[in-house]
Amino acid sequence: MTTTTVPVALAGRPYEVRIGSGLLASLAEQCGARLRKQVVPVVTDANVHARWGAMVEASLGAAGHTAAWLVLEPGEAAKSWSGLARVTDWLLNLGVERGDHVVALGGGVIGDLTGFAAAILKRGCKFIQLPTTLLAQVDSSVGGKTAINTPAGKNLVGAFHQPALVLADLDTLGTLPARELRAGYAEVVKYGLIGDPAFFAWCEANGAALLAGDTAAQAHAVAVSVAAKAAIVAEDEFETTGRRALLNLGHTFGHALEAETGFSERLLHGEAVALGMVLAARYSARAGLMAAAEAERVVAHFKATGLPHALPALGLNVRGAALVDHMLHDKKMDAGRLPFVLMRGIGGAFLDKAVDLADVATFLDGELAR
Ligand code: NAD
Ligand code: GLY
C-alpha cells in the first residue's frame, strides 16, 4: 500500500499527515532528524503498548534510539490534572528540551493529554502524533486541539498546539476492538455530512467493508477525512470564523447524551456523535432546511453500520429540557446562545446561532418518545 501524505498548510508551522501501512515499523525513518537524541520519550496506554510497543521499540532501536516509555492506564481518566502532572513531571525528569519531540502513541486520550503536556512544557516543546484509533486518525490527531477534563466538564482546559508530524498507521486499526472502530467511523461519516455528499454516498456503499477490515476502504476513508479536516483547520485554526465549528456537527446533541450517560462505556464519544448527527439531521428536516427523506438516509446509514440511531434504545429516563441543560455547559456557549451545526441537506452543514433552546427541548421530547 502506498503512503498518502496530506499537508496541513499552517503559516509558519506546516506539517504532514502520512497515512499508510508500516509507518510504525519505519518510525525512525519517518521521523528523520526530528529525533535528535538517543532517547525518545513515548507516551502511550497499556492496551496500545501491549500491541504496538515492541514494534515501536524495534524500529527506534534499529536506528540507534531507545524508547523511554510512559505507559498510562487506558481510559478517559488519564485526561486529568493528575494525568497532566504525571506526563509533564516525567518529561522534565527525562530532561526534554523545547526542541525535542515527544511522541504520543495511542487514541485521542493519549494524543490530547500528551499534546497539552507538550504545549506547556517549558512553554512549548514539539510533539509527534501516532494515532492508533480510527477516531484519532481522522479527527483528534490533526488540527492541534489538546485538552484535559476537569470536574466542571470535558476538554475545558487545554491549548491549541499543532503536532510536528502525524503518522496514521492503518495497521493499528487491525487490533482495535470492533466497537471502537465503529465509533470512530461516525467521525468519518461526519465529513460527508458536513460538506461532501459524494463521500457520504461512498460511505453508504463502502462503510460495511471498512468496518469489516477492508484496508483499501480504510485508507480511502482516512485520507479523505484528513484532507477535509486539514482544509478546515488551515482556514480557521482557532475556530474564530465559524468554519472549524462545522466539525462539531452532531457534537452538541451528542455531548448532552454523553453527559446524561455519565461519559461512560454506556455510550462512546463516536456513538454519541452518530446519534447527535441523527438528531441534527432530523431537527434540520423539522425546520424545513432539509428533506425528511435525506435525514432518514442518515439514520438508515447508521442503522446499517450498527451505530446508535434512535434515542429510545438508550433507555434514558429524562426529558428534553434536562438534555438541553447539559448543553448549557458546552464550551461553545457564546453570550447566552449556543450555536448549532445544522444541515441544508447532506453535505450542507452550516452554523445556526439563533436556535431556540426551548424548541430543541420540545424536539427532543418527541425523539425520546418515538
Ligand atoms: P481512546 O484513546 O480512549 O482509545 C479507545 C480505546 O482503544 C482505549 O481503551 C485504548 O487503549 C484502545 N486502543 C487504542 N488504540 C488501540 C489499538 N490500535 N489496538 C487496541 N486497542 C487500542 O479513545 P479515542 O476514541 O481514540 O479518543 C477519544 C478522546 O479523543 C476523547 O478524550 C475526546 O475528547 C478526544 N477527541 C479529541 C479531539 C481533538 O480534536 N483533539 C477530537 C475528537 C475527540
Ligand atoms: N474535533 C473538532 C476540531 O478539531 O475542531
Coordinates of C-alpha atoms and ligand atoms in Angstrom, one line a residue:
M1 CA 0.0 0.0 0.0
T2 CA 1.4 3.4 -0.9
T3 CA 1.5 6.1 1.7
T4 CA -0.7 9.1 1.2
T5 CA 0.6 12.5 2.5
V6 CA -1.9 15.2 3.4
P7 CA -0.3 18.6 4.1
V8 CA -1.7 20.8 6.9
A9 CA -0.9 24.2 5.5
L10 CA -0.5 26.4 8.5
A11 CA 1.6 29.5 8.0
G12 CA 4.9 29.2 9.8
R13 CA 4.4 25.7 11.0
P14 CA 3.1 23.4 8.3
Y15 CA 3.1 19.7 8.9
E16 CA 2.3 16.4 7.2
V17 CA -0.2 13.7 8.0
R18 CA 1.1 10.5 6.5
I19 CA -1.4 7.7 6.1
G20 CA -0.5 4.1 5.2
S21 CA 0.7 0.7 6.3
G22 CA 4.0 0.0 8.0
L23 CA 4.6 3.5 9.4
L24 CA 5.3 2.3 12.9
A25 CA 7.6 -0.3 11.5
S26 CA 9.6 2.5 9.8
L27 CA 9.1 5.0 12.6
A28 CA 12.7 6.3 13.0
E29 CA 13.0 6.7 9.2
Q30 CA 9.6 8.6 9.1
C31 CA 10.6 10.9 11.9
G32 CA 14.1 11.5 10.5
A33 CA 16.1 14.4 12.1
R34 CA 13.2 15.2 14.4
L35 CA 14.6 12.5 16.7
R36 CA 17.7 14.4 17.6
K37 CA 18.6 12.5 20.7
Q38 CA 19.3 8.9 21.5
V39 CA 16.4 8.6 24.0
V40 CA 12.9 9.2 22.5
P41 CA 10.1 9.9 25.0
V42 CA 6.9 7.9 24.1
V43 CA 3.6 8.3 26.0
T44 CA 1.1 5.6 25.5
D45 CA -1.5 3.5 27.3
A46 CA -1.3 -0.2 28.4
N47 CA -3.6 -1.5 25.6
V48 CA -1.6 0.1 22.9
H49 CA 1.8 -0.7 24.5
A50 CA 0.8 -4.4 24.6
R51 CA 0.1 -4.5 20.9
W52 CA 2.4 -1.9 19.3
G53 CA 5.1 -1.2 21.9
A54 CA 7.5 -3.9 20.6
M55 CA 7.3 -2.7 17.1
V56 CA 8.0 1.0 18.0
E57 CA 10.9 -0.2 20.2
A58 CA 12.4 -2.3 17.4
S59 CA 12.0 0.5 14.8
L60 CA 13.7 3.0 17.1
G61 CA 16.3 0.5 18.2
A62 CA 17.3 -0.3 14.6
A63 CA 18.2 3.4 14.2
G64 CA 20.2 3.6 17.4
H65 CA 17.5 5.1 19.6
T66 CA 16.0 3.9 22.8
A67 CA 12.3 4.4 23.7
A68 CA 11.6 5.9 27.2
W69 CA 8.1 4.7 27.9
L70 CA 5.4 6.3 30.0
V71 CA 2.6 3.7 29.9
L72 CA -0.7 5.0 31.3
E73 CA -3.9 3.2 32.3
P74 CA -6.3 3.1 29.4
G75 CA -9.3 5.4 29.6
E76 CA -10.6 8.9 29.7
A77 CA -9.5 9.3 33.3
A78 CA -5.9 9.9 32.2
K79 CA -7.0 13.3 30.7
S80 CA -7.0 14.9 34.2
W81 CA -4.9 17.4 36.2
S82 CA -3.1 14.4 37.8
G83 CA -2.5 12.8 34.4
L84 CA -1.1 16.0 33.1
A85 CA 1.2 16.4 36.1
R86 CA 2.4 12.9 35.6
V87 CA 3.3 13.4 32.0
T88 CA 4.9 16.8 32.5
D89 CA 6.9 15.7 35.5
W90 CA 8.1 12.6 33.7
L91 CA 9.2 14.7 30.7
L92 CA 11.0 17.2 32.9
N93 CA 12.8 14.3 34.7
L94 CA 13.9 13.0 31.3
G95 CA 15.4 16.4 30.5
V96 CA 13.2 17.0 27.5
E97 CA 14.1 20.3 25.8
R98 CA 11.9 22.7 23.8
G99 CA 13.5 21.5 20.5
D100 CA 12.8 17.8 21.3
H101 CA 9.8 15.8 20.0
V102 CA 7.6 13.9 22.4
V103 CA 5.8 11.0 20.8
A104 CA 2.1 10.3 21.5
L105 CA 1.2 6.7 20.6
G106 CA -2.5 5.9 21.1
G107 CA -6.0 7.1 20.7
G108 CA -7.5 10.6 21.3
V109 CA -6.9 10.3 25.1
I110 CA -3.2 9.9 24.8
G111 CA -2.9 12.4 21.9
D112 CA -4.9 15.1 23.7
L113 CA -3.1 14.6 27.0
T114 CA 0.4 14.4 25.5
G115 CA -0.3 17.3 23.2
F116 CA -1.3 19.5 26.1
A117 CA 1.7 18.5 28.1
A118 CA 3.9 19.4 25.1
A119 CA 2.1 22.7 24.8
I120 CA 3.0 23.8 28.3
L121 CA 6.3 22.0 28.9
K122 CA 9.0 24.8 29.0
R123 CA 6.3 27.0 27.4
G124 CA 6.0 24.5 24.5
C125 CA 8.0 21.6 23.1
K126 CA 7.4 19.7 19.9
F127 CA 5.3 16.5 19.6
I128 CA 4.5 13.8 17.1
Q129 CA 1.1 12.1 16.9
L130 CA 1.0 8.3 16.2
P131 CA -2.8 7.8 16.3
T132 CA -3.9 4.2 16.8
T133 CA -7.7 4.5 16.7
L134 CA -9.9 5.4 13.7
L135 CA -11.2 8.4 15.7
A136 CA -7.7 9.7 16.4
Q137 CA -6.6 9.1 12.8
V138 CA -9.5 11.0 11.2
D139 CA -10.0 13.7 13.8
S140 CA -8.2 14.2 17.1
S141 CA -4.6 13.8 15.9
V142 CA -5.0 16.6 13.3
G143 CA -5.6 20.2 14.0
G144 CA -3.9 20.9 17.3
K145 CA -6.7 20.8 19.8
T146 CA -5.3 19.4 23.1
A147 CA -7.0 19.2 26.4
I148 CA -7.8 17.6 29.7
N149 CA -11.1 17.2 31.6
T150 CA -11.9 18.8 34.9
P151 CA -14.7 18.3 37.4
A152 CA -16.5 21.1 35.5
G153 CA -16.6 19.2 32.2
K154 CA -14.8 17.6 29.3
N155 CA -11.9 19.3 27.4
L156 CA -12.5 22.6 29.3
V157 CA -8.8 23.1 29.9
G158 CA -6.4 23.0 27.0
A159 CA -4.5 24.7 24.3
F160 CA -4.1 24.8 20.5
H161 CA -0.7 23.2 19.9
Q162 CA -0.1 21.7 16.5
P163 CA 1.9 18.5 16.1
A164 CA 5.1 18.5 14.0
L165 CA 4.1 15.3 12.2
V166 CA 1.2 12.8 12.2
L167 CA 1.7 9.2 11.2
A168 CA -1.6 7.3 10.8
D169 CA -0.5 3.7 10.5
L170 CA -3.6 1.8 9.2
D171 CA -2.1 -1.5 10.6
T172 CA -3.0 -0.4 14.1
L173 CA -6.7 -0.4 13.2
G174 CA -6.3 -4.2 12.9
T175 CA -6.0 -4.6 16.7
L176 CA -8.7 -2.1 17.6
P177 CA -11.8 -3.5 19.3
A178 CA -14.7 -3.6 16.8
R179 CA -16.8 -1.2 18.9
E180 CA -14.0 1.4 18.9
L181 CA -13.6 1.1 15.1
R182 CA -17.3 1.6 14.6
A183 CA -17.4 4.6 17.0
G184 CA -14.5 6.2 15.1
Y185 CA -16.4 5.6 11.8
A186 CA -19.1 8.0 12.9
E187 CA -16.5 10.8 12.6
V188 CA -15.7 9.6 9.1
V189 CA -19.3 9.9 8.0
K190 CA -19.3 13.4 9.6
Y191 CA -17.1 14.7 6.8
G192 CA -19.6 13.6 4.2
L193 CA -22.4 15.2 6.0
I194 CA -20.5 18.5 6.6
G195 CA -19.5 19.2 3.0
D196 CA -19.1 16.2 0.7
P197 CA -22.3 14.4 -0.4
A198 CA -20.3 12.2 -2.8
F199 CA -18.2 11.0 0.2
F200 CA -21.4 10.2 2.1
A201 CA -22.6 8.1 -0.8
W202 CA -19.2 6.4 -0.8
C203 CA -19.7 5.6 2.9
E204 CA -23.1 4.2 2.2
A205 CA -21.5 1.9 -0.4
N206 CA -18.3 1.0 1.5
G207 CA -18.9 1.6 5.2
A208 CA -19.6 -2.1 5.9
A209 CA -16.4 -3.2 4.1
L210 CA -14.4 -0.6 6.0
L211 CA -15.8 -1.9 9.4
A212 CA -15.1 -5.5 8.3
G213 CA -11.4 -4.6 7.9
D214 CA -11.0 -3.8 4.2
T215 CA -7.7 -1.9 4.3
A216 CA -8.3 -0.1 0.9
A217 CA -11.6 1.3 2.2
Q218 CA -9.9 2.3 5.4
A219 CA -7.1 4.0 3.6
H220 CA -9.5 5.9 1.4
A221 CA -11.7 7.0 4.3
V222 CA -8.8 8.2 6.4
A223 CA -7.2 10.1 3.6
V224 CA -10.5 11.8 2.6
S225 CA -11.3 12.7 6.2
V226 CA -7.9 14.0 7.0
A227 CA -7.9 16.1 3.8
A228 CA -11.3 17.6 4.7
K229 CA -10.1 18.4 8.3
A230 CA -6.8 19.8 7.1
A231 CA -8.6 22.2 4.7
I232 CA -10.9 23.4 7.5
V233 CA -8.0 23.8 10.0
A234 CA -5.9 25.7 7.5
E235 CA -8.7 28.1 7.0
D236 CA -9.8 28.6 10.7
E237 CA -7.1 27.2 13.0
F238 CA -8.5 28.9 16.2
E239 CA -12.2 28.4 15.4
T240 CA -12.9 32.1 15.0
T241 CA -14.7 32.3 11.7
G242 CA -17.2 29.6 12.3
R243 CA -15.7 27.3 9.6
R244 CA -13.9 25.0 12.1
A245 CA -17.1 24.9 14.3
L246 CA -18.7 22.8 11.5
L247 CA -16.5 20.0 12.8
N248 CA -18.9 20.0 15.8
L249 CA -21.7 18.5 13.7
G250 CA -23.6 16.2 16.0
H251 CA -21.5 17.1 19.0
T252 CA -23.9 19.5 20.8
F253 CA -26.7 16.9 20.8
G254 CA -24.1 14.1 21.4
H255 CA -22.4 15.9 24.3
A256 CA -25.8 16.1 26.1
L257 CA -26.2 12.4 25.7
E258 CA -22.7 11.7 26.9
A259 CA -23.3 13.9 29.9
E260 CA -26.6 12.1 30.6
T261 CA -24.9 8.7 30.4
G262 CA -22.0 9.9 32.6
F263 CA -19.3 9.9 29.9
S264 CA -19.2 6.1 30.4
E265 CA -18.8 2.9 28.4
R266 CA -22.5 3.1 28.0
L267 CA -22.1 5.5 25.1
L268 CA -18.7 6.1 23.5
H269 CA -17.9 9.5 22.1
G270 CA -18.3 8.4 18.5
E271 CA -21.5 6.7 19.2
A272 CA -22.9 9.8 20.8
V273 CA -21.8 11.8 17.8
A274 CA -23.6 9.4 15.5
L275 CA -26.8 9.9 17.5
G276 CA -26.1 13.6 17.6
M277 CA -25.9 13.7 13.8
V278 CA -29.2 11.8 13.5
L279 CA -30.7 14.5 15.8
A280 CA -29.1 17.3 13.9
A281 CA -30.5 15.9 10.6
R282 CA -34.0 15.4 12.0
Y283 CA -34.0 18.8 13.6
S284 CA -32.9 20.3 10.3
A285 CA -35.7 18.5 8.5
R286 CA -38.2 19.6 11.1
A287 CA -37.1 23.2 10.5
G288 CA -37.7 22.7 6.8
L289 CA -33.9 23.0 6.0
M290 CA -33.5 19.5 4.6
A291 CA -35.9 17.0 3.1
A292 CA -37.1 14.4 5.6
A293 CA -36.1 11.6 3.2
E294 CA -32.5 12.9 3.3
A295 CA -32.5 13.0 7.1
E296 CA -33.8 9.4 7.1
R297 CA -30.9 8.4 4.8
V298 CA -28.5 9.5 7.6
V299 CA -30.5 7.4 10.1
A300 CA -30.5 4.4 7.7
H301 CA -26.8 4.5 7.3
F302 CA -26.0 4.5 11.0
K303 CA -28.6 1.7 11.4
A304 CA -26.9 -0.3 8.6
T305 CA -23.5 0.1 10.2
G306 CA -24.6 -0.9 13.7
L307 CA -24.2 2.6 15.2
P308 CA -26.8 4.0 17.6
H309 CA -29.5 5.8 15.7
A310 CA -32.6 6.1 18.0
L311 CA -32.9 7.8 21.4
P312 CA -35.3 5.3 23.0
A313 CA -32.8 2.5 22.6
L314 CA -30.5 4.3 25.1
G315 CA -33.2 3.7 27.8
L316 CA -32.8 7.2 29.3
N317 CA -35.3 8.3 31.9
V318 CA -35.0 12.0 31.0
R319 CA -36.9 14.9 29.5
G320 CA -35.7 17.1 26.6
A321 CA -35.2 20.0 28.9
A322 CA -32.7 18.1 31.0
L323 CA -30.7 17.3 27.9
V324 CA -30.8 20.9 27.0
D325 CA -29.5 21.8 30.5
H326 CA -26.4 19.6 29.8
M327 CA -25.9 21.7 26.6
L328 CA -25.7 24.9 28.6
H329 CA -22.3 23.7 30.0
D330 CA -20.9 23.4 26.5
K331 CA -17.7 25.4 25.9
K332 CA -19.2 26.8 22.7
M333 CA -21.8 28.8 24.7
D334 CA -21.5 32.4 23.5
A335 CA -23.2 35.2 25.4
G336 CA -26.1 33.0 26.4
R337 CA -26.6 31.5 22.9
L338 CA -25.5 28.0 21.8
P339 CA -24.5 27.7 18.1
F340 CA -25.8 24.5 16.5
V341 CA -24.5 22.9 13.4
L342 CA -27.5 22.1 11.2
M343 CA -27.7 20.9 7.6
R344 CA -29.3 22.3 4.4
G345 CA -29.1 18.8 3.0
I346 CA -26.4 16.1 3.1
G347 CA -23.1 18.0 2.7
G348 CA -24.7 21.3 3.5
A349 CA -23.7 21.9 7.2
F350 CA -23.9 25.4 8.5
L351 CA -23.7 27.2 11.9
D352 CA -27.0 28.4 13.2
K353 CA -26.6 30.9 16.1
A354 CA -30.3 31.6 16.6
V355 CA -31.6 28.2 17.6
D356 CA -34.3 28.4 20.3
L357 CA -33.3 26.0 23.1
A358 CA -37.0 25.6 24.3
D359 CA -37.8 24.4 20.8
V360 CA -34.8 22.0 20.9
A361 CA -36.2 20.6 24.2
T362 CA -39.7 20.0 22.6
F363 CA -38.0 18.3 19.6
L364 CA -36.0 16.1 22.0
D365 CA -39.2 15.1 23.9
G366 CA -40.6 13.9 20.5
E367 CA -37.4 11.9 19.7
L368 CA -37.3 10.4 23.2
A369 CA -40.9 9.2 22.7
R370 CA -40.5 7.9 19.1
Ligands
NAD1 P1 -9.1 6.3 23.5 O1 -7.8 7.0 23.3 O2 -9.6 6.1 24.9 O3 -9.0 4.8 22.8 C1 -10.1 3.9 22.9 C2 -9.6 2.6 23.4 O4 -8.9 1.9 22.4 C3 -8.7 2.6 24.6 O5 -9.1 1.6 25.5 C4 -7.3 2.4 24.1 O6 -6.5 1.8 25.0 C5 -7.7 1.4 22.9 N1 -6.8 1.4 21.8 C6 -6.3 2.5 21.1 N2 -5.6 2.1 20.0 C7 -5.7 0.7 20.0 C8 -5.2 -0.2 19.1 N3 -4.6 0.1 18.0 N4 -5.5 -1.5 19.4 C9 -6.1 -1.9 20.5 N5 -6.6 -1.0 21.4 C10 -6.4 0.3 21.1 O7 -10.3 6.9 22.7 P2 -10.4 7.6 21.3 O8 -11.8 7.3 20.8 O9 -9.3 7.3 20.4 O10 -10.4 9.2 21.7 C11 -11.3 9.8 22.5 C12 -10.7 11.0 23.0 O11 -10.4 11.9 21.9 C13 -11.7 11.8 23.9 O12 -11.0 12.2 25.1 C14 -12.1 13.0 23.1 O13 -12.3 14.2 23.9 C15 -10.9 13.2 22.3 N6 -11.1 13.9 21.0 C16 -10.3 15.0 20.7 C17 -10.4 15.7 19.5 C18 -9.5 16.8 19.2 O14 -9.7 17.5 18.2 N7 -8.4 16.9 19.9 C19 -11.4 15.3 18.6 C20 -12.2 14.2 18.9 C21 -12.0 13.5 20.1
GLY2 N1 -12.6 17.9 16.7 C1 -13.1 19.2 16.3 C2 -11.9 20.1 15.9 O1 -10.8 19.7 15.8 O2 -12.2 21.2 15.7

